[in-house]
Amino acid sequence: MVESRATSHARPWWVRAVTAALTVALLSTPHLATGQETTPDVISGNATGVGPVNTTVEEPENATQGLEGAEGSPNTTGPVTPEPAPQQNDDDYFGTLIGDFTNDAVGTFNIQNCSLLEGLAGCGNNITASDVGTSAIVNAILGLLSFLGFGILRSRIKIYRARLASPATTVKPPRLPEGGLSQIFSWIPPVLLMSDQSLLECSGLDALMYTRFLMLSVQFFVPISVVSLGVLLPVHYTAEGDGYNRCEYPNPKQNADRLFRTTVSNMCPNEPLLWVHFVFVYLVLAWAMWLLQKHYVAYSSLRHHYIGIPQKPNRWFERYIDVKVGDKEEKDGMGDRKDEFCNTPTLAYINEDFVSPRPPVDFESVEGTSESPPTKDSPQRSDSLRNIASSVAGWKDFAKAWFSPDKLLDHKGEEPEDIKVFNSIRRADDSNVMSKYNGENDAVSNVILTSMSLKDQADVCTQSPHRGDHLDSTESLERGTSFAALKWWDVYTETSASGSKKGHERECMVRPSVRHIKGVNCTQDDLLVSVNAAQYAVLVTDIPQDTVQVETLRRNHSRNHSRETNRLSFGTEDDFDALQDIDPSGDICTQVFKQIFPESFMHVVPVYDFSSVTKLLLQWDKAAQRLEIQEGLYQKTGVRPTMRTGFLGLCGTRVDSIEHLQKVVEKLNLKIKRERRRAKLRSERKCSFVLFNNQVDAAVAAQSVLLPLDGTKFVTHRAPGPDNINWLTLFKSNKDKFVRRLLILPILIIVMVFPAGFFSSAMAVLDSLFCTDTAPVYWDWYCSTTSPIGILLKRLITGWLPSLLVTVWQNVIVTRVFYIAALVECVAFSLSGVDKRITSLYFYWDFFNIFLGSVLGAGLFTLFGQAVGLDDLRDVLEAIGQGITSSATFLTNYVLLRAFCLVPFKLLFPHPGILGYLLSFVRGRVTRRQRFDSWSPKSWMYGRESGTSLLMCLIGVVYSATSPITVGVVAVYFLGMVVVARHHLIYVYSRNYESGGELWPVLFDRLIIILGSFAIFTSCQLLTKQAWFQAVTIFLTAPFLLFKFWSIQRKRHALVSEHIPLDIAWRQPKASVPPQMYIASELRSGAVGWHPEQGKAWSGYGLPRFL
């Protein structure tokens, strides 16, 4: 023992000092302080259980002979003279206390000698190469079946082309080829060959940046996996076992698990080949930073493009928001064109240059064509093989786009002309040049009148109650002249006013799309264009209620700058419109902005709590839907339906259904109108939107301190777009927000620390109980059988099922808790901010629960206590390093499930709405709305999808130098996700808001953290292999390089992209943003623009809007 200690102290002083500093820095961070309780144990000498504080690390047999006793092996034999126990200081006591607490917690949940708080690898039985192989085969079979099922059913189930069929989609993608056996895979080339410019036009910048994040992941992991599998895998595998003995052990292992032999744990201590890992780390960091820099350049350019280029005119805006809509002159000017607008529309593309790579074809209408596949004469079938074998030029352009990540390319493989011009503009006389790309002659009227307008227009144009075989009755809802809410599911026609498709009509929905909500029309260079209303608005929060102090500080302010309030409103005397309440007299916002920006200030739009109106509108919507169904049944059968008025229609008086529901709707109409007035009186105004007529003053105001007040009062922010407002946050005061965060914090902590390894341990316990003859679930055949089916069943229970249960827990429980928490916290003013918050919460859960849970398990508290007490440093370091390698088996199993099974399954089952679509055929669909609801597009869950992708990035990056097979599977995952995500974002999901790619900076920051974790944990693994110099060098240099890279990119791109550059702002046209744009649809007369899923970050999933 004395000789061993002397040898230990013979190590260089700088090695011991850096080792101690490394341990304290690593284990004293807030990440580890969270205390996850899931992972394989490596302290107690077995691969899955965590032992007490002062236990030793199990080492390979005869490994100490290779170390020549340099580290004082715990296996030293011979007589040992007992030494007096040292006096325990406070740090030692703290470490022991934490260790005892952990052991007690682990023992509390002990069943069949297995604690349910063990790591993700489970209890007692390691996941072997055979288990992983079985899981890979099962996942591959399930994934193949899902892929084939999607390929066969995609032409028959409308959900798979929901955006193509929906009249709420303004820019629609091309129809994919259908028919024949090639239908199974003929959709892949068009999806991959669709240019980024086309995806931007169709799905928006948020969707484009998310697919670019997946593209970055593919560009990173494919080369890294090739190098890892081609270089590191042979180095690991040939160290020891099956005749290999590079370590020169006297008795090398012969039957070690082959999966463990592929990891760095099979390497020899302090061997020269560990320099390969050292070089590999810096290659990974260099490649990642180069890719991140290129994609950040692209994001910055696209962000400025999104801000600075006007779009096509907003015709929905003219129809429902502009006060000129509905004037008698416009109605009378229709003349002989009335019949033209009432005809069944012929749908066409908005942008003739949009489609790539296929030529344009007609869209299907809202009701859709037959659900059967195309006939033999269909052009889709005859062209399918030609589309699969796309031209060489098309694939060349595709490759060019992938090898030029810092540019946006069109379907010709070139930078779009508008971006070229935009990037080259430098002179003042070029400020209006951009309008020519999307502008239209403002003399062309594009207002289409239908029977569903704000006023009675039945004499102008009446829709036919029958279209094909579809029956829709709306008699009761159209009798009144004043509506509590418009029928958002109604459809009208719109005519293209310019371009090669001039004169073509297409169907539009009363429910507005994101383009309709966020765009305001203006004139630039004598052309009509639409610009982003958010660029002309500023959000003011925490407005002081007592203005005495404010007026005292602002002594030079004069109240003589009064102005006429805009009282224009299309509401009636009985139906209050919040437009009547803009520019409130004596308002501090009006006074301040009128004085500072006298030329550009336009309006102040106060924010009131309208949640009670929303509740009544939801009741009205349900009642209106039931009324339509009953009237439809009456027209179809000729029999007046009846119903009972009691609980769930099971009791009470039987009445005529139509008459009863008519009364309910009329009563709710009156309640909604009254509640609109009460909303202003009941709520205290805490926030306001301030509107300007130019973008320069709006940008200056959003980034300035306007009043000499407390920094928490009268705070200005860049306003979110009208489509992107999280109204709940604006209703709450700072005190309310603080209380809500305290209330939700315990729930977040429970979800964060609840061990995902519970499911692995539970399956291990179940496996043990099946073979315990005293257990009530004893299964003799399961324990004694040697048949292939029995062996397969065991491997599925212990190897495949735990990964599946973790995934179900993540998607069903964790996702919804994080969504609710992000709403309750009221941190974000925008819906995109809610998704960013969910992404952050997901990343914390990924890192602490899944990753650290698989590495350290229930021993995390124990290791933390040891690190603080500087006790057993070698045990701590080896526990971390070896924990990473020992957890590679479970995480490889987990990524196999996602890559081989869940990615193809997402094609077949994009969202739970597909179950409702199938059930709708059983329940029957009477009205147009029922049919639309059964397949209507849902929104993409950016927060959840980004969190899942970050988890896969975390596993792949950290294990790139540890487990080559793991990083190879992660590369396969992202290859599949690129195809699936592009298809779904183009054809299946619709956006609920457009933020201009604001999620990208969050993903960038998290990727930097992942790269830093990769460097730190790799250095820990090198320490366990006694590669002292390599480990210390990586630990000291890699985090510094990453921080410097992050700070440079943030200065170059992040701050410039967050706010609109004034050089871009002054080139934009002046615009008069109507106050209605920033009045909640619930408070507008007729609730113009309202629908049940409006204002949610995730629509279509039954999640709440207000909490």
PDB file of C-alpha atoms in Angstrom, residues 610-821:
ATOM      1  CA  PHE A 610     -60.177  38.975 -24.068  1.00  0.00           C
ATOM      2  CA  SER A 611     -59.848  35.372 -22.827  1.00  0.00           C
ATOM      3  CA  SER A 612     -63.505  35.354 -21.713  1.00  0.00           C
ATOM      4  CA  VAL A 613     -64.552  36.276 -25.266  1.00  0.00           C
ATOM      5  CA  THR A 614     -62.481  33.388 -26.611  1.00  0.00           C
ATOM      6  CA  LYS A 615     -64.280  30.926 -24.341  1.00  0.00           C
ATOM      7  CA  LEU A 616     -67.675  32.114 -25.615  1.00  0.00           C
ATOM      8  CA  LEU A 617     -66.515  31.978 -29.221  1.00  0.00           C
ATOM      9  CA  LEU A 618     -65.427  28.370 -28.744  1.00  0.00           C
ATOM     10  CA  GLN A 619     -68.902  27.573 -27.407  1.00  0.00           C
ATOM     11  CA  TRP A 620     -70.456  29.405 -30.367  1.00  0.00           C
ATOM     12  CA  ASP A 621     -68.242  27.464 -32.765  1.00  0.00           C
ATOM     13  CA  LYS A 622     -69.300  24.116 -31.346  1.00  0.00           C
ATOM     14  CA  ALA A 623     -72.974  25.088 -31.377  1.00  0.00           C
ATOM     15  CA  ALA A 624     -72.722  26.372 -34.963  1.00  0.00           C
ATOM     16  CA  GLN A 625     -71.095  23.142 -36.058  1.00  0.00           C
ATOM     17  CA  ARG A 626     -73.836  21.057 -34.450  1.00  0.00           C
ATOM     18  CA  LEU A 627     -76.495  23.260 -36.070  1.00  0.00           C
ATOM     19  CA  GLU A 628     -74.964  22.775 -39.511  1.00  0.00           C
ATOM     20  CA  ILE A 629     -74.853  19.023 -39.003  1.00  0.00           C
ATOM     21  CA  GLN A 630     -78.508  18.865 -37.968  1.00  0.00           C
ATOM     22  CA  GLU A 631     -79.607  20.998 -40.917  1.00  0.00           C
ATOM     23  CA  GLY A 632     -77.530  18.873 -43.250  1.00  0.00           C
ATOM     24  CA  LEU A 633     -79.134  15.704 -41.935  1.00  0.00           C
ATOM     25  CA  TYR A 634     -82.568  17.270 -42.386  1.00  0.00           C
ATOM     26  CA  GLN A 635     -81.851  18.167 -46.017  1.00  0.00           C
ATOM     27  CA  LYS A 636     -80.429  14.721 -46.648  1.00  0.00           C
ATOM     28  CA  THR A 637     -83.181  12.639 -44.998  1.00  0.00           C
ATOM     29  CA  GLY A 638     -86.163  14.988 -44.985  1.00  0.00           C
ATOM     30  CA  VAL A 639     -86.824  14.139 -41.302  1.00  0.00           C
ATOM     31  CA  ARG A 640     -86.606  16.830 -38.622  1.00  0.00           C
ATOM     32  CA  PRO A 641     -84.012  15.677 -36.059  1.00  0.00           C
ATOM     33  CA  THR A 642     -84.758  15.821 -32.343  1.00  0.00           C
ATOM     34  CA  MET A 643     -82.629  15.809 -29.209  1.00  0.00           C
ATOM     35  CA  ARG A 644     -82.850  15.851 -25.432  1.00  0.00           C
ATOM     36  CA  THR A 645     -81.685  18.962 -23.605  1.00  0.00           C
ATOM     37  CA  GLY A 646     -80.334  17.216 -20.518  1.00  0.00           C
ATOM     38  CA  PHE A 647     -76.891  15.867 -19.623  1.00  0.00           C
ATOM     39  CA  LEU A 648     -75.089  14.567 -22.736  1.00  0.00           C
ATOM     40  CA  GLY A 649     -78.454  14.325 -24.460  1.00  0.00           C
ATOM     41  CA  LEU A 650     -79.432  11.364 -22.293  1.00  0.00           C
ATOM     42  CA  CYS A 651     -82.203  13.025 -20.328  1.00  0.00           C
ATOM     43  CA  GLY A 652     -84.430  16.097 -20.381  1.00  0.00           C
ATOM     44  CA  THR A 653     -87.170  17.276 -22.661  1.00  0.00           C
ATOM     45  CA  ARG A 654     -87.054  16.151 -26.277  1.00  0.00           C
ATOM     46  CA  VAL A 655     -87.050  19.151 -28.610  1.00  0.00           C
ATOM     47  CA  ASP A 656     -86.495  19.938 -32.255  1.00  0.00           C
ATOM     48  CA  SER A 657     -82.694  19.971 -32.695  1.00  0.00           C
ATOM     49  CA  ILE A 658     -82.544  22.728 -35.293  1.00  0.00           C
ATOM     50  CA  GLU A 659     -84.794  25.142 -33.413  1.00  0.00           C
ATOM     51  CA  HIS A 660     -83.029  24.465 -30.124  1.00  0.00           C
ATOM     52  CA  LEU A 661     -79.548  24.995 -31.565  1.00  0.00           C
ATOM     53  CA  GLN A 662     -80.694  28.153 -33.361  1.00  0.00           C
ATOM     54  CA  LYS A 663     -81.678  29.606 -30.007  1.00  0.00           C
ATOM     55  CA  VAL A 664     -78.353  28.542 -28.500  1.00  0.00           C
ATOM     56  CA  VAL A 665     -76.411  30.236 -31.305  1.00  0.00           C
ATOM     57  CA  GLU A 666     -78.452  33.444 -31.053  1.00  0.00           C
ATOM     58  CA  LYS A 667     -78.007  33.536 -27.281  1.00  0.00           C
ATOM     59  CA  LEU A 668     -74.237  33.086 -27.653  1.00  0.00           C
ATOM     60  CA  ASN A 669     -74.199  35.857 -30.275  1.00  0.00           C
ATOM     61  CA  LEU A 670     -75.576  38.298 -27.722  1.00  0.00           C
ATOM     62  CA  LYS A 671     -73.234  37.075 -24.988  1.00  0.00           C
ATOM     63  CA  ILE A 672     -70.193  37.498 -27.207  1.00  0.00           C
ATOM     64  CA  LYS A 673     -71.142  41.056 -28.152  1.00  0.00           C
ATOM     65  CA  ARG A 674     -71.666  42.020 -24.523  1.00  0.00           C
ATOM     66  CA  GLU A 675     -68.437  40.332 -23.456  1.00  0.00           C
ATOM     67  CA  ARG A 676     -66.456  42.334 -26.002  1.00  0.00           C
ATOM     68  CA  ARG A 677     -67.510  45.530 -24.252  1.00  0.00           C
ATOM     69  CA  ARG A 678     -66.823  44.122 -20.796  1.00  0.00           C
ATOM     70  CA  ALA A 679     -63.287  43.048 -21.763  1.00  0.00           C
ATOM     71  CA  LYS A 680     -62.146  46.667 -21.815  1.00  0.00           C
ATOM     72  CA  LEU A 681     -63.774  47.552 -18.493  1.00  0.00           C
ATOM     73  CA  ARG A 682     -62.656  44.469 -16.564  1.00  0.00           C
ATOM     74  CA  SER A 683     -58.968  44.348 -17.501  1.00  0.00           C
ATOM     75  CA  GLU A 684     -56.152  46.709 -16.675  1.00  0.00           C
ATOM     76  CA  ARG A 685     -54.099  47.664 -19.702  1.00  0.00           C
ATOM     77  CA  LYS A 686     -50.490  46.565 -19.267  1.00  0.00           C
ATOM     78  CA  CYS A 687     -49.221  46.611 -22.861  1.00  0.00           C
ATOM     79  CA  SER A 688     -49.825  48.480 -26.091  1.00  0.00           C
ATOM     80  CA  PHE A 689     -48.780  48.250 -29.701  1.00  0.00           C
ATOM     81  CA  VAL A 690     -47.503  51.477 -31.255  1.00  0.00           C
ATOM     82  CA  LEU A 691     -47.753  51.853 -35.039  1.00  0.00           C
ATOM     83  CA  PHE A 692     -45.562  53.983 -37.316  1.00  0.00           C
ATOM     84  CA  ASN A 693     -45.712  54.792 -41.009  1.00  0.00           C
ATOM     85  CA  ASN A 694     -42.071  53.895 -41.674  1.00  0.00           C
ATOM     86  CA  GLN A 695     -39.717  51.156 -40.553  1.00  0.00           C
ATOM     87  CA  VAL A 696     -36.815  53.373 -39.517  1.00  0.00           C
ATOM     88  CA  ASP A 697     -38.589  55.063 -36.621  1.00  0.00           C
ATOM     89  CA  ALA A 698     -40.151  51.773 -35.557  1.00  0.00           C
ATOM     90  CA  ALA A 699     -36.702  50.130 -35.433  1.00  0.00           C
ATOM     91  CA  VAL A 700     -35.233  53.064 -33.502  1.00  0.00           C
ATOM     92  CA  ALA A 701     -38.076  53.083 -30.995  1.00  0.00           C
ATOM     93  CA  ALA A 702     -37.837  49.324 -30.430  1.00  0.00           C
ATOM     94  CA  GLN A 703     -34.143  49.548 -29.518  1.00  0.00           C
ATOM     95  CA  SER A 704     -34.217  52.743 -27.427  1.00  0.00           C
ATOM     96  CA  VAL A 705     -34.821  53.807 -23.837  1.00  0.00           C
ATOM     97  CA  LEU A 706     -37.550  56.423 -24.134  1.00  0.00           C
ATOM     98  CA  LEU A 707     -38.259  57.526 -20.570  1.00  0.00           C
ATOM     99  CA  PRO A 708     -36.026  58.188 -17.520  1.00  0.00           C
ATOM    100  CA  LEU A 709     -37.844  55.579 -15.481  1.00  0.00           C
ATOM    101  CA  ASP A 710     -37.059  52.359 -13.690  1.00  0.00           C
ATOM    102  CA  GLY A 711     -35.640  49.958 -16.259  1.00  0.00           C
ATOM    103  CA  THR A 712     -38.569  47.620 -15.663  1.00  0.00           C
ATOM    104  CA  LYS A 713     -41.144  50.246 -16.695  1.00  0.00           C
ATOM    105  CA  PHE A 714     -42.204  51.358 -20.157  1.00  0.00           C
ATOM    106  CA  VAL A 715     -40.004  48.819 -21.919  1.00  0.00           C
ATOM    107  CA  THR A 716     -40.041  48.779 -25.724  1.00  0.00           C
ATOM    108  CA  HIS A 717     -39.624  45.606 -27.751  1.00  0.00           C
ATOM    109  CA  ARG A 718     -39.574  44.628 -31.394  1.00  0.00           C
ATOM    110  CA  ALA A 719     -43.229  43.773 -32.000  1.00  0.00           C
ATOM    111  CA  PRO A 720     -44.091  40.247 -33.113  1.00  0.00           C
ATOM    112  CA  GLY A 721     -46.132  39.904 -36.271  1.00  0.00           C
ATOM    113  CA  PRO A 722     -49.933  39.917 -35.957  1.00  0.00           C
ATOM    114  CA  ASP A 723     -49.807  36.166 -36.656  1.00  0.00           C
ATOM    115  CA  ASN A 724     -47.129  35.575 -34.023  1.00  0.00           C
ATOM    116  CA  ILE A 725     -48.508  37.203 -30.865  1.00  0.00           C
ATOM    117  CA  ASN A 726     -48.693  35.217 -27.637  1.00  0.00           C
ATOM    118  CA  TRP A 727     -51.556  37.202 -26.124  1.00  0.00           C
ATOM    119  CA  LEU A 728     -51.498  35.417 -22.767  1.00  0.00           C
ATOM    120  CA  THR A 729     -48.124  36.970 -21.871  1.00  0.00           C
ATOM    121  CA  LEU A 730     -49.435  40.439 -22.669  1.00  0.00           C
ATOM    122  CA  PHE A 731     -52.338  39.985 -20.234  1.00  0.00           C
ATOM    123  CA  LYS A 732     -50.105  39.352 -17.225  1.00  0.00           C
ATOM    124  CA  SER A 733     -48.151  41.721 -14.994  1.00  0.00           C
ATOM    125  CA  ASN A 734     -44.618  41.033 -13.807  1.00  0.00           C
ATOM    126  CA  LYS A 735     -46.002  39.910 -10.458  1.00  0.00           C
ATOM    127  CA  ASP A 736     -48.370  37.463 -12.124  1.00  0.00           C
ATOM    128  CA  LYS A 737     -45.545  36.076 -14.260  1.00  0.00           C
ATOM    129  CA  PHE A 738     -43.309  35.566 -11.227  1.00  0.00           C
ATOM    130  CA  VAL A 739     -46.017  33.686  -9.339  1.00  0.00           C
ATOM    131  CA  ARG A 740     -46.825  31.513 -12.357  1.00  0.00           C
ATOM    132  CA  ARG A 741     -43.158  30.585 -12.795  1.00  0.00           C
ATOM    133  CA  LEU A 742     -42.927  29.559  -9.162  1.00  0.00           C
ATOM    134  CA  LEU A 743     -46.021  27.395  -9.499  1.00  0.00           C
ATOM    135  CA  ILE A 744     -44.819  25.604 -12.630  1.00  0.00           C
ATOM    136  CA  LEU A 745     -41.242  25.138 -11.393  1.00  0.00           C
ATOM    137  CA  PRO A 746     -41.943  22.005  -9.241  1.00  0.00           C
ATOM    138  CA  ILE A 747     -43.648  20.296 -12.192  1.00  0.00           C
ATOM    139  CA  LEU A 748     -40.686  21.058 -14.425  1.00  0.00           C
ATOM    140  CA  ILE A 749     -38.257  19.714 -11.830  1.00  0.00           C
ATOM    141  CA  ILE A 750     -40.248  16.489 -11.472  1.00  0.00           C
ATOM    142  CA  VAL A 751     -40.257  15.917 -15.227  1.00  0.00           C
ATOM    143  CA  MET A 752     -36.581  16.799 -15.508  1.00  0.00           C
ATOM    144  CA  VAL A 753     -35.403  14.463 -12.753  1.00  0.00           C
ATOM    145  CA  PHE A 754     -37.865  11.632 -13.236  1.00  0.00           C
ATOM    146  CA  PRO A 755     -35.506   8.948 -14.506  1.00  0.00           C
ATOM    147  CA  ALA A 756     -36.179   7.823 -18.040  1.00  0.00           C
ATOM    148  CA  GLY A 757     -34.248   4.739 -16.955  1.00  0.00           C
ATOM    149  CA  PHE A 758     -37.317   3.790 -14.927  1.00  0.00           C
ATOM    150  CA  PHE A 759     -38.662   1.993 -17.984  1.00  0.00           C
ATOM    151  CA  SER A 760     -35.445   0.055 -18.557  1.00  0.00           C
ATOM    152  CA  SER A 761     -35.351  -0.990 -14.919  1.00  0.00           C
ATOM    153  CA  ALA A 762     -39.048  -1.859 -14.980  1.00  0.00           C
ATOM    154  CA  MET A 763     -38.510  -4.171 -17.955  1.00  0.00           C
ATOM    155  CA  ALA A 764     -35.540  -5.767 -16.183  1.00  0.00           C
ATOM    156  CA  VAL A 765     -37.728  -6.336 -13.107  1.00  0.00           C
ATOM    157  CA  LEU A 766     -40.465  -7.811 -15.284  1.00  0.00           C
ATOM    158  CA  ASP A 767     -37.942 -10.135 -16.919  1.00  0.00           C
ATOM    159  CA  SER A 768     -36.789 -11.229 -13.473  1.00  0.00           C
ATOM    160  CA  LEU A 769     -40.342 -11.759 -12.164  1.00  0.00           C
ATOM    161  CA  PHE A 770     -41.194 -13.959 -15.119  1.00  0.00           C
ATOM    162  CA  CYS A 771     -38.476 -16.341 -13.922  1.00  0.00           C
ATOM    163  CA  THR A 772     -39.164 -16.167 -10.160  1.00  0.00           C
ATOM    164  CA  ASP A 773     -41.233 -19.199  -9.199  1.00  0.00           C
ATOM    165  CA  THR A 774     -42.730 -17.410  -6.179  1.00  0.00           C
ATOM    166  CA  ALA A 775     -43.900 -14.435  -8.222  1.00  0.00           C
ATOM    167  CA  PRO A 776     -47.559 -14.223  -9.321  1.00  0.00           C
ATOM    168  CA  VAL A 777     -46.462 -13.639 -12.929  1.00  0.00           C
ATOM    169  CA  TYR A 778     -44.085 -16.606 -13.077  1.00  0.00           C
ATOM    170  CA  TRP A 779     -43.889 -17.917 -16.660  1.00  0.00           C
ATOM    171  CA  ASP A 780     -42.246 -21.296 -16.923  1.00  0.00           C
ATOM    172  CA  TRP A 781     -42.081 -21.385 -20.724  1.00  0.00           C
ATOM    173  CA  TYR A 782     -40.458 -17.953 -20.870  1.00  0.00           C
ATOM    174  CA  CYS A 783     -37.644 -19.029 -18.535  1.00  0.00           C
ATOM    175  CA  SER A 784     -37.007 -22.524 -19.824  1.00  0.00           C
ATOM    176  CA  THR A 785     -37.525 -22.215 -23.548  1.00  0.00           C
ATOM    177  CA  THR A 786     -34.598 -22.205 -25.936  1.00  0.00           C
ATOM    178  CA  SER A 787     -36.696 -21.700 -29.039  1.00  0.00           C
ATOM    179  CA  PRO A 788     -35.941 -18.756 -31.358  1.00  0.00           C
ATOM    180  CA  ILE A 789     -39.311 -17.214 -30.501  1.00  0.00           C
ATOM    181  CA  GLY A 790     -38.608 -17.314 -26.783  1.00  0.00           C
ATOM    182  CA  ILE A 791     -35.130 -15.829 -27.206  1.00  0.00           C
ATOM    183  CA  LEU A 792     -36.563 -13.116 -29.454  1.00  0.00           C
ATOM    184  CA  LEU A 793     -39.242 -12.310 -26.872  1.00  0.00           C
ATOM    185  CA  LYS A 794     -36.654 -11.956 -24.107  1.00  0.00           C
ATOM    186  CA  ARG A 795     -34.517  -9.646 -26.197  1.00  0.00           C
ATOM    187  CA  LEU A 796     -37.508  -7.557 -27.140  1.00  0.00           C
ATOM    188  CA  ILE A 797     -38.526  -7.129 -23.493  1.00  0.00           C
ATOM    189  CA  THR A 798     -35.061  -6.268 -22.201  1.00  0.00           C
ATOM    190  CA  GLY A 799     -33.590  -4.559 -25.267  1.00  0.00           C
ATOM    191  CA  TRP A 800     -36.211  -3.103 -27.623  1.00  0.00           C
ATOM    192  CA  LEU A 801     -39.199  -2.329 -25.417  1.00  0.00           C
ATOM    193  CA  PRO A 802     -37.374   0.048 -22.992  1.00  0.00           C
ATOM    194  CA  SER A 803     -36.338   2.337 -25.864  1.00  0.00           C
ATOM    195  CA  LEU A 804     -39.904   2.343 -27.163  1.00  0.00           C
ATOM    196  CA  LEU A 805     -41.324   3.207 -23.727  1.00  0.00           C
ATOM    197  CA  VAL A 806     -38.849   6.080 -23.332  1.00  0.00           C
ATOM    198  CA  THR A 807     -39.973   7.416 -26.710  1.00  0.00           C
ATOM    199  CA  VAL A 808     -43.660   7.168 -25.782  1.00  0.00           C
ATOM    200  CA  TRP A 809     -42.982   8.915 -22.470  1.00  0.00           C
ATOM    201  CA  GLN A 810     -41.134  11.658 -24.335  1.00  0.00           C
ATOM    202  CA  ASN A 811     -43.795  12.236 -26.998  1.00  0.00           C
ATOM    203  CA  VAL A 812     -46.919  11.893 -24.868  1.00  0.00           C
ATOM    204  CA  ILE A 813     -46.026  13.294 -21.439  1.00  0.00           C
ATOM    205  CA  VAL A 814     -42.840  15.343 -21.680  1.00  0.00           C
ATOM    206  CA  THR A 815     -43.958  17.198 -24.813  1.00  0.00           C
ATOM    207  CA  ARG A 816     -47.273  18.309 -23.338  1.00  0.00           C
ATOM    208  CA  VAL A 817     -45.782  19.268 -19.986  1.00  0.00           C
ATOM    209  CA  PHE A 818     -43.208  21.467 -21.691  1.00  0.00           C
ATOM    210  CA  TYR A 819     -45.871  23.103 -23.866  1.00  0.00           C
ATOM    211  CA  ILE A 820     -48.047  23.862 -20.855  1.00  0.00           C
ATOM    212  CA  ALA A 821     -45.035  25.095 -18.880  1.00  0.00           C
TER     213      ALA A 821
END
